[in-house]
CSV table of C-alpha atoms and ligand atoms in Angstrom, one decimal:
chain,number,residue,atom,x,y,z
A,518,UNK,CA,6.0,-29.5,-1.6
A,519,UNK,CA,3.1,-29.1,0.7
A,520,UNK,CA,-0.3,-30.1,-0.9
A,521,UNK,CA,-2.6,-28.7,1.8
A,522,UNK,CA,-3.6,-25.3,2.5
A,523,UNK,CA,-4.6,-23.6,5.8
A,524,UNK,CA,-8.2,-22.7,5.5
A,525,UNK,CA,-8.5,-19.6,6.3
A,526,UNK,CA,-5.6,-16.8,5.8
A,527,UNK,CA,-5.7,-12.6,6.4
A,528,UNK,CA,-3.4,-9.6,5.4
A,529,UNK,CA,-3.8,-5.6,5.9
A,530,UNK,CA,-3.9,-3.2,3.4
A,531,UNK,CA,-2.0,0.0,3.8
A,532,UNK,CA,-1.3,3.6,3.7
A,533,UNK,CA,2.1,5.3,3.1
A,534,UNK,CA,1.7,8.5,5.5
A,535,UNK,CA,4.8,9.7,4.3
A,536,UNK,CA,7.7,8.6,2.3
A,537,UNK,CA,7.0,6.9,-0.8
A,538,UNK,CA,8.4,7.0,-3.7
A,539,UNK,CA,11.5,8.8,-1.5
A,540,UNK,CA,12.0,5.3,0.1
A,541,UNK,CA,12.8,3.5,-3.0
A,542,UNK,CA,15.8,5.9,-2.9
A,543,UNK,CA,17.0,4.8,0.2
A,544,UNK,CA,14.8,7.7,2.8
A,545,UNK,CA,12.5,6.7,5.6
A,546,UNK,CA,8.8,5.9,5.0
A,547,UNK,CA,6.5,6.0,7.6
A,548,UNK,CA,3.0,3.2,6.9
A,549,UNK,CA,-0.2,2.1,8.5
A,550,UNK,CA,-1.3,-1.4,8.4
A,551,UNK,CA,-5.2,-1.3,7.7
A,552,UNK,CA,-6.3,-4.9,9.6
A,553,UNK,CA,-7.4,-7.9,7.9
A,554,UNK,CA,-8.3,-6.1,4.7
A,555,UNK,CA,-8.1,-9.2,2.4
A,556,UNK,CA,-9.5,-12.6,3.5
A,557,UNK,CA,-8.3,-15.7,1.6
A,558,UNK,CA,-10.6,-18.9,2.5
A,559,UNK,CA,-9.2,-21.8,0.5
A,560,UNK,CA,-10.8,-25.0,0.1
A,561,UNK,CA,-10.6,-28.6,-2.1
A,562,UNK,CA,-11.1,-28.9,-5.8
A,563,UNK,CA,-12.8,-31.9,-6.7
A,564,UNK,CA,-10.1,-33.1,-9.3
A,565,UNK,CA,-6.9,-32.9,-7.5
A,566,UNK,CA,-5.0,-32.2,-10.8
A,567,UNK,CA,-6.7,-29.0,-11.7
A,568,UNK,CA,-4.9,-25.6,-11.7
A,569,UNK,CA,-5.3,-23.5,-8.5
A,570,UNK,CA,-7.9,-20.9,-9.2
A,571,UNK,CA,-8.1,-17.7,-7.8
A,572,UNK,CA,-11.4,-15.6,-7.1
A,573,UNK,CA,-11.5,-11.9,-5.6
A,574,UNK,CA,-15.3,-10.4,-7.5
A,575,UNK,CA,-14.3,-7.3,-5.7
A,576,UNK,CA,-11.2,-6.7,-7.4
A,577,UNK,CA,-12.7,-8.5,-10.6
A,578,UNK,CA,-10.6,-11.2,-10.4
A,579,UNK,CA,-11.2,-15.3,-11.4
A,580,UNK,CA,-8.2,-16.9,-13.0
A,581,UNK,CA,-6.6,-20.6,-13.0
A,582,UNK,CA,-2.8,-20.8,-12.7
A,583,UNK,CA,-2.7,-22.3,-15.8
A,584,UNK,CA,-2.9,-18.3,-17.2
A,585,UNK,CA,0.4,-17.6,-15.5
A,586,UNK,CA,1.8,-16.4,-19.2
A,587,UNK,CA,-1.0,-14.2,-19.8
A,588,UNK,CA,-2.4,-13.0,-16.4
A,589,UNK,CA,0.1,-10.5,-14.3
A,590,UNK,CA,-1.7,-11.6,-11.0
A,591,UNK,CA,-2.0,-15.4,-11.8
A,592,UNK,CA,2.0,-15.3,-12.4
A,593,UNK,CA,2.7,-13.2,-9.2
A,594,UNK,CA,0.3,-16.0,-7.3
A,595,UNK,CA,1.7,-18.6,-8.8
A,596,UNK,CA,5.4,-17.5,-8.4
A,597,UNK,CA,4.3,-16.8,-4.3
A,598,UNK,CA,3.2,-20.7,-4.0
A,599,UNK,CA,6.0,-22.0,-5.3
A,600,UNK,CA,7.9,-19.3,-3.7
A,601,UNK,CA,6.4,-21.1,-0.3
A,602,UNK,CA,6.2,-24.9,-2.2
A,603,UNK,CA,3.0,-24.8,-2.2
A,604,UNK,CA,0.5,-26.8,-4.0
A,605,UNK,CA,-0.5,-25.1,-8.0
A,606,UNK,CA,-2.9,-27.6,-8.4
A,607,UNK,CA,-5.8,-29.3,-6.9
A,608,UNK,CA,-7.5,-25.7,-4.2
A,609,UNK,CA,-9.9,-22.9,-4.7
A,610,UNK,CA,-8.6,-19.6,-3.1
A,611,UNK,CA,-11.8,-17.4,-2.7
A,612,UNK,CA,-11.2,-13.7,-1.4
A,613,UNK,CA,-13.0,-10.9,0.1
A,614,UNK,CA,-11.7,-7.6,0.5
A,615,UNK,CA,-12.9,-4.1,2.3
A,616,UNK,CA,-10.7,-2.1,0.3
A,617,UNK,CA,-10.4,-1.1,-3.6
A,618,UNK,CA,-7.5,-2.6,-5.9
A,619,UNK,CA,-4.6,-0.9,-7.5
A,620,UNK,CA,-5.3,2.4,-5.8
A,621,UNK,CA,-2.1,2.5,-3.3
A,622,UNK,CA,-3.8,0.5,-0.9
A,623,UNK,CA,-1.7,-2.0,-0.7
A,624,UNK,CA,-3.7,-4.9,-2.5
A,625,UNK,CA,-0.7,-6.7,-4.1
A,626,UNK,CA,0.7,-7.1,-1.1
A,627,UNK,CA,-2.2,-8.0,1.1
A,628,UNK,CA,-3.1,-10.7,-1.8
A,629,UNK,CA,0.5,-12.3,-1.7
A,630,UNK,CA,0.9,-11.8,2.2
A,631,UNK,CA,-2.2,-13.9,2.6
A,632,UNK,CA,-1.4,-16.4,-0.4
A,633,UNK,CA,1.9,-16.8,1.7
A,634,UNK,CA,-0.2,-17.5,5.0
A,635,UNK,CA,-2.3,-19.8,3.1
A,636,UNK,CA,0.8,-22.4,2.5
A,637,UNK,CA,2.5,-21.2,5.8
A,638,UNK,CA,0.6,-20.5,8.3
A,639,UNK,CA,-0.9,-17.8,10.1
A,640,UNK,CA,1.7,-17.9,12.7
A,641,UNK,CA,4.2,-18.6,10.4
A,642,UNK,CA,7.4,-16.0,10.9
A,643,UNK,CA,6.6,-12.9,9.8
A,644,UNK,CA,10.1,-12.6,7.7
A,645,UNK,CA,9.1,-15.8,5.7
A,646,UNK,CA,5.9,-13.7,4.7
A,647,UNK,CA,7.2,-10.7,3.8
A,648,UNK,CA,10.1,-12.6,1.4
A,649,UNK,CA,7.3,-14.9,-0.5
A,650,UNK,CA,5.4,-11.6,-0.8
A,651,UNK,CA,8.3,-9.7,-2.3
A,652,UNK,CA,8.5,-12.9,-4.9
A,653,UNK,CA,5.1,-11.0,-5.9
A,654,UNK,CA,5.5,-7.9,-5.8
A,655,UNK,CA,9.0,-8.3,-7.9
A,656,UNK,CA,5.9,-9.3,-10.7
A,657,UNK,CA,3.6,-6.6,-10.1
A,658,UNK,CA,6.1,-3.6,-9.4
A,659,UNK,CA,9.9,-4.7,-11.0
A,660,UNK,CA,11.9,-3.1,-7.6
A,661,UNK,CA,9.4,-2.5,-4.8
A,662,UNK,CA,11.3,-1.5,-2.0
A,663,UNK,CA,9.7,-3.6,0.3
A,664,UNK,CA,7.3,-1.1,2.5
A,665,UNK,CA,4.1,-2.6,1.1
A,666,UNK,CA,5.1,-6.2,1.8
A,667,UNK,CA,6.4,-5.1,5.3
A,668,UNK,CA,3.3,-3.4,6.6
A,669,UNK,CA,0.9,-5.9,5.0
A,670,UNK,CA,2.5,-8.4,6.9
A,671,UNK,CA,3.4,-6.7,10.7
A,672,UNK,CA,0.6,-4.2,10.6
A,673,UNK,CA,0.4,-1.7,12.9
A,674,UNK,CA,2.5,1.8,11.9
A,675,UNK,CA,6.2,0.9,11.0
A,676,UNK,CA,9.4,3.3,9.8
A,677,UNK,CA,10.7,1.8,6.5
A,678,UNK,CA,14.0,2.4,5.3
A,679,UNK,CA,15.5,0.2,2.4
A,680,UNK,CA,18.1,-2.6,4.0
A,681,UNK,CA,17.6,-1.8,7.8
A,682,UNK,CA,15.3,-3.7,10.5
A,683,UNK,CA,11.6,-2.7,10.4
A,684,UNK,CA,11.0,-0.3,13.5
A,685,UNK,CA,7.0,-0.2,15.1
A,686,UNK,CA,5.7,3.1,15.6
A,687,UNK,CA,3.9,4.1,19.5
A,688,UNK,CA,1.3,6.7,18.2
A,689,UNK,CA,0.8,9.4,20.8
A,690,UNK,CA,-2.8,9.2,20.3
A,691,UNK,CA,-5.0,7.3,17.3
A,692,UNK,CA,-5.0,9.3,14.0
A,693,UNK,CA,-7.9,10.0,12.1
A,694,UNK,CA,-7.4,10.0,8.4
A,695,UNK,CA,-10.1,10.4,5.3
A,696,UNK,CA,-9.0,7.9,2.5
A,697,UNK,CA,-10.2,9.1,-0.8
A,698,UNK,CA,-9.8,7.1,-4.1
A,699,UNK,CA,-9.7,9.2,-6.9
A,700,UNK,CA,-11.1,6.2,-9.2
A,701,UNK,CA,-8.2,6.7,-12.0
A,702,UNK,CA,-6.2,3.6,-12.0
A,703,UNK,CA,-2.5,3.9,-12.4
A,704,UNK,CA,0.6,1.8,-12.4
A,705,UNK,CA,3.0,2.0,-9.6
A,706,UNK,CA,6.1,0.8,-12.1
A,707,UNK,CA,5.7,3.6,-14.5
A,708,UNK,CA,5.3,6.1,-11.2
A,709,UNK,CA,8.6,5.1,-10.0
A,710,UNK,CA,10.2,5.4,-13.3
A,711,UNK,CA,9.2,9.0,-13.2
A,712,UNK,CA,11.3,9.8,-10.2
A,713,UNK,CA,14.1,8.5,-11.9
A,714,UNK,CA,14.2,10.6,-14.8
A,715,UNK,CA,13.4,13.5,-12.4
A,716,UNK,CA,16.6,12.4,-11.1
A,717,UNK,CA,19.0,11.7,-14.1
A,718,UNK,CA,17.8,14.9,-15.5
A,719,UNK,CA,18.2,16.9,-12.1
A,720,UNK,CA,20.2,15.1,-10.4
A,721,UNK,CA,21.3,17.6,-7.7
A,722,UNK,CA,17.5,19.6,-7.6
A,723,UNK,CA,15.3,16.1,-7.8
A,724,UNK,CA,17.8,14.7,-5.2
A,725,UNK,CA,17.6,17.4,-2.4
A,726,UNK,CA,13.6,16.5,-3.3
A,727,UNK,CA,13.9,13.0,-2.4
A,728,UNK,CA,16.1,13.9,0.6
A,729,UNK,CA,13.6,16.7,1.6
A,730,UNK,CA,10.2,14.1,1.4
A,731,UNK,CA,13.0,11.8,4.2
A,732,UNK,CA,13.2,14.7,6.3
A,733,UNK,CA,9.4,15.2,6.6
A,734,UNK,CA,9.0,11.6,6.9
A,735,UNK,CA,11.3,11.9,10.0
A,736,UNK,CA,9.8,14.8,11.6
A,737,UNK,CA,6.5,13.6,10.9
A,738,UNK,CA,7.7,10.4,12.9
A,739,UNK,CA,8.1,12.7,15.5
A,740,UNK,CA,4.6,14.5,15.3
A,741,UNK,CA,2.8,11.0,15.6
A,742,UNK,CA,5.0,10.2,18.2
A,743,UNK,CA,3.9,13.4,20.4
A,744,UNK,CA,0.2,12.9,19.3
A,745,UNK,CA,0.8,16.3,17.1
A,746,UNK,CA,-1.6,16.0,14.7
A,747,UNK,CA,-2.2,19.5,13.5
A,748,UNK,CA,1.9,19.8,13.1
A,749,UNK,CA,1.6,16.0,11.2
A,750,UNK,CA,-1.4,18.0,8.4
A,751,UNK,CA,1.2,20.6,7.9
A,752,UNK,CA,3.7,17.9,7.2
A,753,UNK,CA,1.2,16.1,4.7
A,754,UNK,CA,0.7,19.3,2.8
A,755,UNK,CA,4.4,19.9,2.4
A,756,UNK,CA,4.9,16.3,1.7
A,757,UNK,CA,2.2,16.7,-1.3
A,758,UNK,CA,4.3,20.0,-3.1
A,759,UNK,CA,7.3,17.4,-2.8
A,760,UNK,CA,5.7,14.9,-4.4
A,761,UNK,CA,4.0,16.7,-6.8
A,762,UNK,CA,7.6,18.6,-7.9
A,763,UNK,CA,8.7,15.0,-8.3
A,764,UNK,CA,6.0,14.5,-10.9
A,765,UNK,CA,3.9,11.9,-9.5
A,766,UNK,CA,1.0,13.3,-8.5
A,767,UNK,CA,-1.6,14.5,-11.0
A,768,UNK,CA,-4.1,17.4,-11.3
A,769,UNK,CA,-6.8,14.7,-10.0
A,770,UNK,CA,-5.2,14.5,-7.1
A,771,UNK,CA,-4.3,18.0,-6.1
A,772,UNK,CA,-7.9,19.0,-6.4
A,773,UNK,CA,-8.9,16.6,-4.1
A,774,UNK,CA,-6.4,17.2,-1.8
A,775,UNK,CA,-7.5,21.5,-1.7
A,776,UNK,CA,-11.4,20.1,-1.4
A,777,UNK,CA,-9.9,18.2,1.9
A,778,UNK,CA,-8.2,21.2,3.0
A,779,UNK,CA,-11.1,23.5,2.5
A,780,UNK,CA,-13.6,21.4,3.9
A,781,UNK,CA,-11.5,21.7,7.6
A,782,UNK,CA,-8.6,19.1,7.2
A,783,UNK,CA,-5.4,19.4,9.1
A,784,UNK,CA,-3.6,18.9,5.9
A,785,UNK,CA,-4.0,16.3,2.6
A,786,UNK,CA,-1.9,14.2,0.6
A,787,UNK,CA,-1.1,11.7,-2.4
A,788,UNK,CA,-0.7,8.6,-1.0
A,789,UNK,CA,1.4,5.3,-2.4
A,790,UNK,CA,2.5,5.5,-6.1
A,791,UNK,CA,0.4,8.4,-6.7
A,792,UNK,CA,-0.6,9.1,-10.6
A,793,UNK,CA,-4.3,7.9,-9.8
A,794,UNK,CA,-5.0,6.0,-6.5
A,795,UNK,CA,-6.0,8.1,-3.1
A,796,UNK,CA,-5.6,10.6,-1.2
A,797,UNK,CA,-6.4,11.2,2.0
A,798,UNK,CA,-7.3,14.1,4.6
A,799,UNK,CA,-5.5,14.2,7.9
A,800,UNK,CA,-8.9,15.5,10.3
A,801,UNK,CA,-10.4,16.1,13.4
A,802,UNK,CA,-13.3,16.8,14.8
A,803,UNK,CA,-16.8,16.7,12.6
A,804,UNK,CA,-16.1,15.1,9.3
A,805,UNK,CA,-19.7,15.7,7.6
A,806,UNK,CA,-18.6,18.2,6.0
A,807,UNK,CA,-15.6,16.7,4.3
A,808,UNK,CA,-16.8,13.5,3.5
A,809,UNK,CA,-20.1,14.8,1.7
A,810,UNK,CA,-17.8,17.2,-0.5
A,811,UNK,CA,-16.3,13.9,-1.7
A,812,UNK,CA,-19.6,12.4,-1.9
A,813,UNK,CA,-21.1,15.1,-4.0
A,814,UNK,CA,-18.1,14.3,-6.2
A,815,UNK,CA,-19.4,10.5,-6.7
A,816,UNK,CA,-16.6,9.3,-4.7
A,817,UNK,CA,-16.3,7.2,-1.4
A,818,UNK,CA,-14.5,8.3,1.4
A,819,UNK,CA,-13.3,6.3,3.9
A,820,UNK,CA,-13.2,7.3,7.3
A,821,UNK,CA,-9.9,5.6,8.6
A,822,UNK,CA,-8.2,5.1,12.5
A,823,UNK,CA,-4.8,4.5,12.8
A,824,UNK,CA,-4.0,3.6,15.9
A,825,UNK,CA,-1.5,1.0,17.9
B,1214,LIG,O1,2.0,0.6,-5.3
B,1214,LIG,P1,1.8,1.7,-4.3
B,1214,LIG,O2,0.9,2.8,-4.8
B,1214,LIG,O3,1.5,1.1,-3.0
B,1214,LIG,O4,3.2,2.5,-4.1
B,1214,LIG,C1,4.3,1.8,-3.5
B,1214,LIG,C2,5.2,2.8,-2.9
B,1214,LIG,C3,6.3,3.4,-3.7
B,1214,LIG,O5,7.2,4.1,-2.8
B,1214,LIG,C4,5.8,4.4,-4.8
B,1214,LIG,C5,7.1,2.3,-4.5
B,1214,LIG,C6,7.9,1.4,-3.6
B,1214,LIG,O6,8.4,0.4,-4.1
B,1214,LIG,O7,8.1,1.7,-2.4
């Protein structure tokens, strides 16, 4: 077991572009890492014996590890260190954060990417990251198929598919996306066990769904590729109707989605487990526009830049 931590350890949040929910089904997914979105800084307790707490205000989170029976995130965090043999007793793990939790951003992954970087290292293998933060995500999400954990911990734009070696994305040119959190909170387990009743009770009609949200995830691959973005806005919006035939997106999110397009974007989608979380608006161009109609709203846009 190691008893020390590194000081100081960072993950990325991200944003499924295209291909969740279809990738826990075996299709591509295409993601963008979000840079150092969570910032662990971990330092001493003064009685060595005490229980490892955990801080994150912005996420509303303070708990000890001894509340790994009652606290969800304590026992993902907990199950991580020793995951890594780590210390549980004895450090203070305090967090800041630029994005918003359990929204599809990412945050359970960037929390046990970092956690994992905290015991390993920051130049620690990037394989040995992403399998301590699967040992959390296992607690928050049952079967994740991995993208969140992947991307949290490479960055950068990657194709996903369940099983095969992670493949980095060139981007033609950077791509400017509007995140928008809808403020409902959702869960991303009882999202994905949506899709499969969709599919034991259609199999052949929910399945050509999932196959179709791969296809658009390939092509759009393509369009980022090529720099195409206004092709890539067309793809969003068809990858939305998929999702939403699936059943995961909500009426929330679909009016967001036709403010975006009416206030100029290229196109608009769900993005991550869907239910609650974001959206967000594929644009170029002047933004004011768009971004005050979310404003108005009492909501927070984010202007975003992918690029690699
Ligand atoms: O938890 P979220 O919103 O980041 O969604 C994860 C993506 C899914 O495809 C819905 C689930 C998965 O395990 O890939």
């Amino acid at each position: 077991m190691t008893l020390a931590l590194h000081e100081r350890a960072t993950a990325c949040a991200k944003i499924i572009l295209l291909g969740e929910h279809a990738v826990v089904h075996g299709q591509p997914a295409i993601a963008a890492g979000l840079p150092d979105a969570l910032t662990l800084v971990a330092a001493p307790l003064p009685d060595r014996t005490a229980p490892v707490r955990v801080a994150i205000p912005a996420w509303d989170l303070d708990f000890t590890l001894a509340e790994v029976g009652t606290h969800p995130v304590a026992r993902a965090c907990g199950d991580v260190l020793a995951h890594c043999d780590g210390p549980l007793t004895g450090w203070r793990i305090d967090g800041a954060t630029s994005i918003v939790a359990r929204a599809g951003l990412g945050s359970s992954a960037a929390i046990t990417c970092a956690l994992a970087r905290l015991v390993l290292g920051t130049d620690a293998p990037t394989d040995a990251v992403v399998d301590a933060s699967m040992v959390g995500e296992r607690v928050f999400h049952g079967t994740p198929s991995g993208i969140d954990s992947e991307v949290a911990a490479r960055g950068g734009v990657i194709r996903f598919v369940r099983g095969e070696a992670v493949q980095p994305i060139a981007l033609g040119k950077p791509l400017r996306l509007v995140v928008v959190p809808s403020g409902v909170a959702r869960s991303t387990a009882d999202q994905v066990a949506k899709v499969h009743r969709a599919i034991e009770r259609w199999p052949v009609v929910a399945r050509n769904l999932v196959e179709t949200a791969g296809r658009i995830a390939n092509a759009g691959q393509q369009c980022l590729e090529r720099g195409e973005h206004d092709r890539f806005g067309e793809l969003a919006d068809m990858a939305h109707g998929v999702l939403c035939s699936l059943g995961v997106s909500s009426s929330t999110l679909d009016e967001l989605c036709a403010v975006a397009r009416r206030h100029g974007a290229l196109g608009a989608k769900m993005t991550g487990a869907g239910g609650g979380g974001c959206i967000f608006a594929v644009v170029d161009g002047d933004t004011t526009a768009l971004v005050d109609a979310f404003a108005a709203r009492g909501l927070a846009p984010m202007r975003v830049e992918v690029s690699t």
